[in-house]
Amino acid sequence: MKTIVWIHGFPLSSAIFEKQRTIEGVRHVMPDLPGFGGTAPRSPLTLDDYARIVLEDLDTRGIDRATFAGFSMGGYIALVIARIAPERMDALILIDTRETPDTDEARKGRYETIEKVRAEGIASVVDSMLPKMLTANAPKEMRDRVREIMNSSSREGVMAALQAMAERRDASDVLPKITAPTLIVVGADDPITPPADAERMAATIPNAKLVKIAGAAHMSNFEKAEEFNRAVSDFV
Ligand code: MLT
């Protein structure tokens, strides 16, 4: 049976994929990155470190090859895996993510956020990210669940991930070399990694299929799980 490894985004946990467990015919592996979803934090970490942690998790499970599905920061990590361990990649699913690094301004903002989190905890990050995750039409219970998932992130985990994302390298050179079949999914109303990012990746990855999901913001897999799961089932 094929394995899909679901790599979560920031500041979230593997719980964001709870609606993907119903996708049949595949084995799901859903790790929590250090400092998220109740796991112990580690610091400092680079995106390459996160990628190696995901690969080591597969090693301990005896899984050699898998489909890597990365959401947002998880997509940045999946693109590291495409660079450092392409032989382990059966297929790739990039969900509301991008290949380009932070702009200077975005990087500066990350370091300011690290200091705010150090002083005050993660509440300001949760408050600023939540409105971008789901559209304004999303039901209250869905928004509450996302807040709950975000609140399971530790201060140290959030600070380490912010630094890793700020320092991430440009993965543009990786895209044309990806030989694994690739599915790119984006919420049509994603304000963080908008459809233009997904279109650019789809035009550069040799064997890529793009699916835009109407009525979804950043967390397209969570807000429109049925449409998202159909796209993944068709792909696998
Ligand atoms: C995420 O959802 O993982 C983050 O929004 C990614 C980022 O901040 O670049």
Coordinates of C-alpha atoms and ligand atoms in Angstrom, one line a residue:
M1 CA 0.0 0.0 0.0
K2 CA 1.2 3.5 -0.8
T3 CA 2.0 5.9 2.0
I4 CA 1.2 9.6 2.1
V5 CA 3.3 11.6 4.6
W6 CA 1.4 14.7 5.6
I7 CA 3.6 17.6 6.7
H8 CA 1.8 20.3 8.6
G9 CA 2.2 24.1 8.4
F10 CA 2.7 26.9 10.9
P11 CA 1.7 27.4 13.7
L12 CA -0.3 24.2 13.5
S13 CA 0.0 20.4 14.0
S14 CA -0.8 17.1 12.3
A15 CA -4.4 17.7 13.5
I16 CA -5.0 19.9 10.4
F17 CA -5.1 16.7 8.4
E18 CA -7.8 15.1 10.5
K19 CA -10.2 15.3 7.5
Q20 CA -7.8 13.6 5.2
R21 CA -7.8 10.3 7.2
T22 CA -10.9 9.3 5.3
I23 CA -8.9 9.1 2.0
E24 CA -9.0 5.4 1.3
G25 CA -6.5 3.0 -0.2
V26 CA -3.4 4.6 1.2
R27 CA -1.5 4.5 4.5
H28 CA -1.4 7.9 6.3
V29 CA 1.6 9.1 8.3
M30 CA 1.0 12.4 10.1
P31 CA 4.0 13.5 12.1
D32 CA 4.0 16.5 14.5
L33 CA 7.1 18.6 13.9
P34 CA 9.1 19.5 17.1
G35 CA 7.3 21.9 19.3
F36 CA 3.9 21.4 17.7
G37 CA 0.9 19.3 18.7
G38 CA 2.4 18.6 22.1
T39 CA 5.8 17.3 20.9
A40 CA 9.0 18.4 22.6
P41 CA 10.6 21.5 21.0
R42 CA 14.2 21.5 19.5
S43 CA 16.1 24.6 18.7
P44 CA 17.7 25.9 16.6
L45 CA 16.3 24.1 13.5
T46 CA 16.7 24.7 9.8
L47 CA 14.2 23.5 7.2
D48 CA 16.7 20.8 6.3
D49 CA 16.6 19.7 9.9
Y50 CA 12.8 19.4 9.8
A51 CA 13.1 17.4 6.5
R52 CA 15.6 15.0 8.1
I53 CA 13.3 14.6 11.1
V54 CA 10.5 13.6 8.8
L55 CA 12.7 11.1 6.9
E56 CA 14.0 9.6 10.2
D57 CA 10.4 9.1 11.3
L58 CA 9.9 7.1 8.1
D59 CA 13.1 5.2 8.8
T60 CA 11.8 4.1 12.2
R61 CA 8.5 3.0 10.6
G62 CA 10.5 1.0 7.9
I63 CA 9.1 3.1 5.1
D64 CA 11.5 3.7 2.2
R65 CA 9.4 5.6 -0.3
A66 CA 6.3 7.8 0.1
T67 CA 4.1 10.5 -1.4
F68 CA 5.1 13.7 0.5
A69 CA 2.2 16.1 1.0
G70 CA 3.2 19.4 2.5
F71 CA 1.0 22.2 3.5
S72 CA 2.5 25.7 3.5
M73 CA 5.6 25.4 5.8
G74 CA 5.2 21.6 5.3
G75 CA 5.5 22.4 1.5
Y76 CA 8.8 24.2 2.1
I77 CA 9.9 21.0 3.9
A78 CA 8.6 18.7 1.1
L79 CA 10.7 20.8 -1.4
V80 CA 13.8 20.2 0.8
I81 CA 13.0 16.5 0.6
A82 CA 12.7 16.8 -3.2
R83 CA 16.3 18.2 -3.1
I84 CA 18.0 16.0 -0.5
A85 CA 16.2 12.7 -0.9
P86 CA 14.4 12.5 -4.3
E87 CA 14.9 8.7 -4.4
R88 CA 12.4 8.5 -1.5
M89 CA 9.7 10.5 -3.3
D90 CA 7.0 8.5 -5.1
A91 CA 4.9 11.6 -5.6
L92 CA 4.6 15.1 -4.3
I93 CA 1.5 17.1 -3.1
L94 CA 2.1 20.8 -2.6
I95 CA -0.7 22.4 -0.7
D96 CA -1.0 26.2 -0.4
T97 CA 2.7 26.8 -0.4
R98 CA 5.5 28.3 -2.5
E99 CA 9.1 27.7 -3.6
T100 CA 10.4 31.2 -3.2
P101 CA 12.2 32.4 0.0
D102 CA 11.1 35.3 2.3
T103 CA 11.5 38.8 1.0
D104 CA 13.8 41.0 3.1
E105 CA 10.7 42.6 4.6
A106 CA 9.1 39.3 5.4
R107 CA 12.3 38.1 7.1
K108 CA 12.5 41.2 9.2
G109 CA 8.9 40.7 10.2
R110 CA 9.6 37.1 11.3
Y111 CA 12.5 38.2 13.6
E112 CA 10.2 40.9 15.1
T113 CA 7.6 38.2 15.7
I114 CA 10.2 36.0 17.3
E115 CA 10.9 38.7 19.9
K116 CA 7.2 39.3 20.5
V117 CA 6.6 35.6 21.0
R118 CA 9.6 35.4 23.3
A119 CA 8.2 38.2 25.4
E120 CA 4.5 37.6 25.3
G121 CA 3.8 34.0 24.1
I122 CA 2.1 32.8 20.9
A123 CA -1.3 34.7 21.2
S124 CA -0.4 37.4 18.8
V125 CA 0.7 34.9 16.2
V126 CA -2.5 33.0 16.5
D127 CA -4.6 36.2 16.3
S128 CA -2.8 37.4 13.2
M129 CA -2.8 34.1 11.3
L130 CA -6.3 32.8 12.1
P131 CA -8.2 35.3 9.8
K132 CA -6.0 34.2 6.8
M133 CA -6.5 30.4 7.3
L134 CA -10.2 30.3 6.5
T135 CA -12.5 32.5 4.5
A136 CA -14.9 34.8 6.3
N137 CA -17.7 32.3 5.4
A138 CA -16.2 29.4 7.3
P139 CA -18.4 28.2 10.2
K140 CA -17.5 29.3 13.7
E141 CA -16.9 25.7 14.9
M142 CA -14.3 25.3 12.1
R143 CA -12.5 28.5 13.1
D144 CA -12.6 27.5 16.8
R145 CA -11.0 24.1 15.9
V146 CA -8.2 25.9 14.0
R147 CA -7.6 28.2 16.9
E148 CA -7.5 25.1 19.2
I149 CA -4.9 23.4 16.9
M150 CA -2.8 26.6 16.8
N151 CA -2.9 26.9 20.6
S152 CA -1.3 23.4 20.9
S153 CA 1.9 25.0 19.5
S154 CA 4.7 25.7 22.0
R155 CA 6.4 29.1 22.3
E156 CA 9.8 27.4 21.5
G157 CA 8.4 25.5 18.6
V158 CA 6.9 28.7 17.1
M159 CA 10.2 30.7 17.5
A160 CA 12.3 27.9 16.0
A161 CA 10.0 27.5 13.0
L162 CA 9.9 31.3 12.4
Q163 CA 13.7 31.4 12.3
A164 CA 13.8 28.3 10.0
M165 CA 11.3 29.9 7.6
A166 CA 13.1 33.2 7.7
E167 CA 16.4 31.6 6.7
R168 CA 15.1 29.1 4.2
R169 CA 16.8 29.0 0.8
D170 CA 15.1 29.6 -2.6
A171 CA 13.8 26.2 -3.9
S172 CA 13.2 27.6 -7.4
D173 CA 16.1 25.5 -8.8
V174 CA 14.6 22.3 -7.4
L175 CA 11.3 22.6 -9.3
P176 CA 12.4 21.8 -12.8
K177 CA 14.3 18.7 -11.5
I178 CA 11.3 17.1 -9.8
T179 CA 10.5 13.9 -11.7
A180 CA 7.8 12.6 -9.3
P181 CA 4.2 13.2 -10.3
T182 CA 3.1 16.4 -8.5
L183 CA -0.3 17.6 -7.5
I184 CA -0.5 21.3 -6.5
V185 CA -3.6 22.4 -4.6
V186 CA -4.5 26.0 -3.7
G187 CA -7.4 27.8 -2.2
A188 CA -8.7 30.3 -4.7
D189 CA -8.8 32.9 -1.9
D190 CA -5.5 32.0 -0.2
P191 CA -4.1 35.4 1.0
I192 CA -0.8 33.9 2.3
T193 CA 0.4 31.8 -0.7
P194 CA -2.1 32.9 -3.4
P195 CA -3.0 31.0 -6.6
A196 CA -0.2 32.9 -8.6
D197 CA 2.4 31.0 -6.5
A198 CA 0.7 27.7 -7.3
E199 CA 0.4 28.6 -11.0
R200 CA 4.1 29.5 -11.2
M201 CA 5.1 26.1 -9.6
A202 CA 2.8 24.2 -11.9
A203 CA 4.4 25.9 -14.9
T204 CA 7.9 24.9 -13.7
I205 CA 7.5 21.4 -12.3
P206 CA 7.6 19.0 -15.3
N207 CA 4.8 16.6 -14.3
A208 CA 2.4 18.8 -12.3
K209 CA -1.3 19.1 -12.1
L210 CA -2.9 22.2 -10.5
V211 CA -6.2 22.2 -8.7
K212 CA -7.8 25.4 -7.4
I213 CA -10.4 25.1 -4.8
A214 CA -13.2 27.6 -4.8
G215 CA -14.3 29.1 -1.5
A216 CA -11.1 28.2 0.4
A217 CA -8.5 30.4 1.9
H218 CA -5.0 29.2 3.1
M219 CA -6.2 25.9 4.7
S220 CA -7.9 24.5 1.6
N221 CA -7.6 20.9 2.9
F222 CA -9.5 21.8 6.0
E223 CA -12.0 24.3 4.8
K224 CA -13.1 22.4 1.7
A225 CA -12.0 18.8 2.7
E226 CA -14.4 17.1 0.3
E227 CA -13.1 18.8 -2.8
F228 CA -9.6 18.5 -1.6
N229 CA -9.9 14.8 -0.8
R230 CA -11.4 14.2 -4.2
A231 CA -8.4 15.8 -5.9
V232 CA -6.0 13.7 -3.8
S233 CA -7.9 10.5 -4.5
D234 CA -7.9 11.2 -8.2
F235 CA -4.2 11.9 -8.1
V236 CA -3.1 8.8 -6.1
Ligands
MLT1 C1 2.1 28.2 7.1 O1 0.9 28.1 7.0 O2 2.8 27.2 7.3 C2 2.8 29.6 7.1 O3 1.8 30.5 6.9 C3 3.9 29.7 6.2 C4 4.6 31.0 6.3 O4 4.4 31.7 7.2 O5 5.4 31.3 5.3

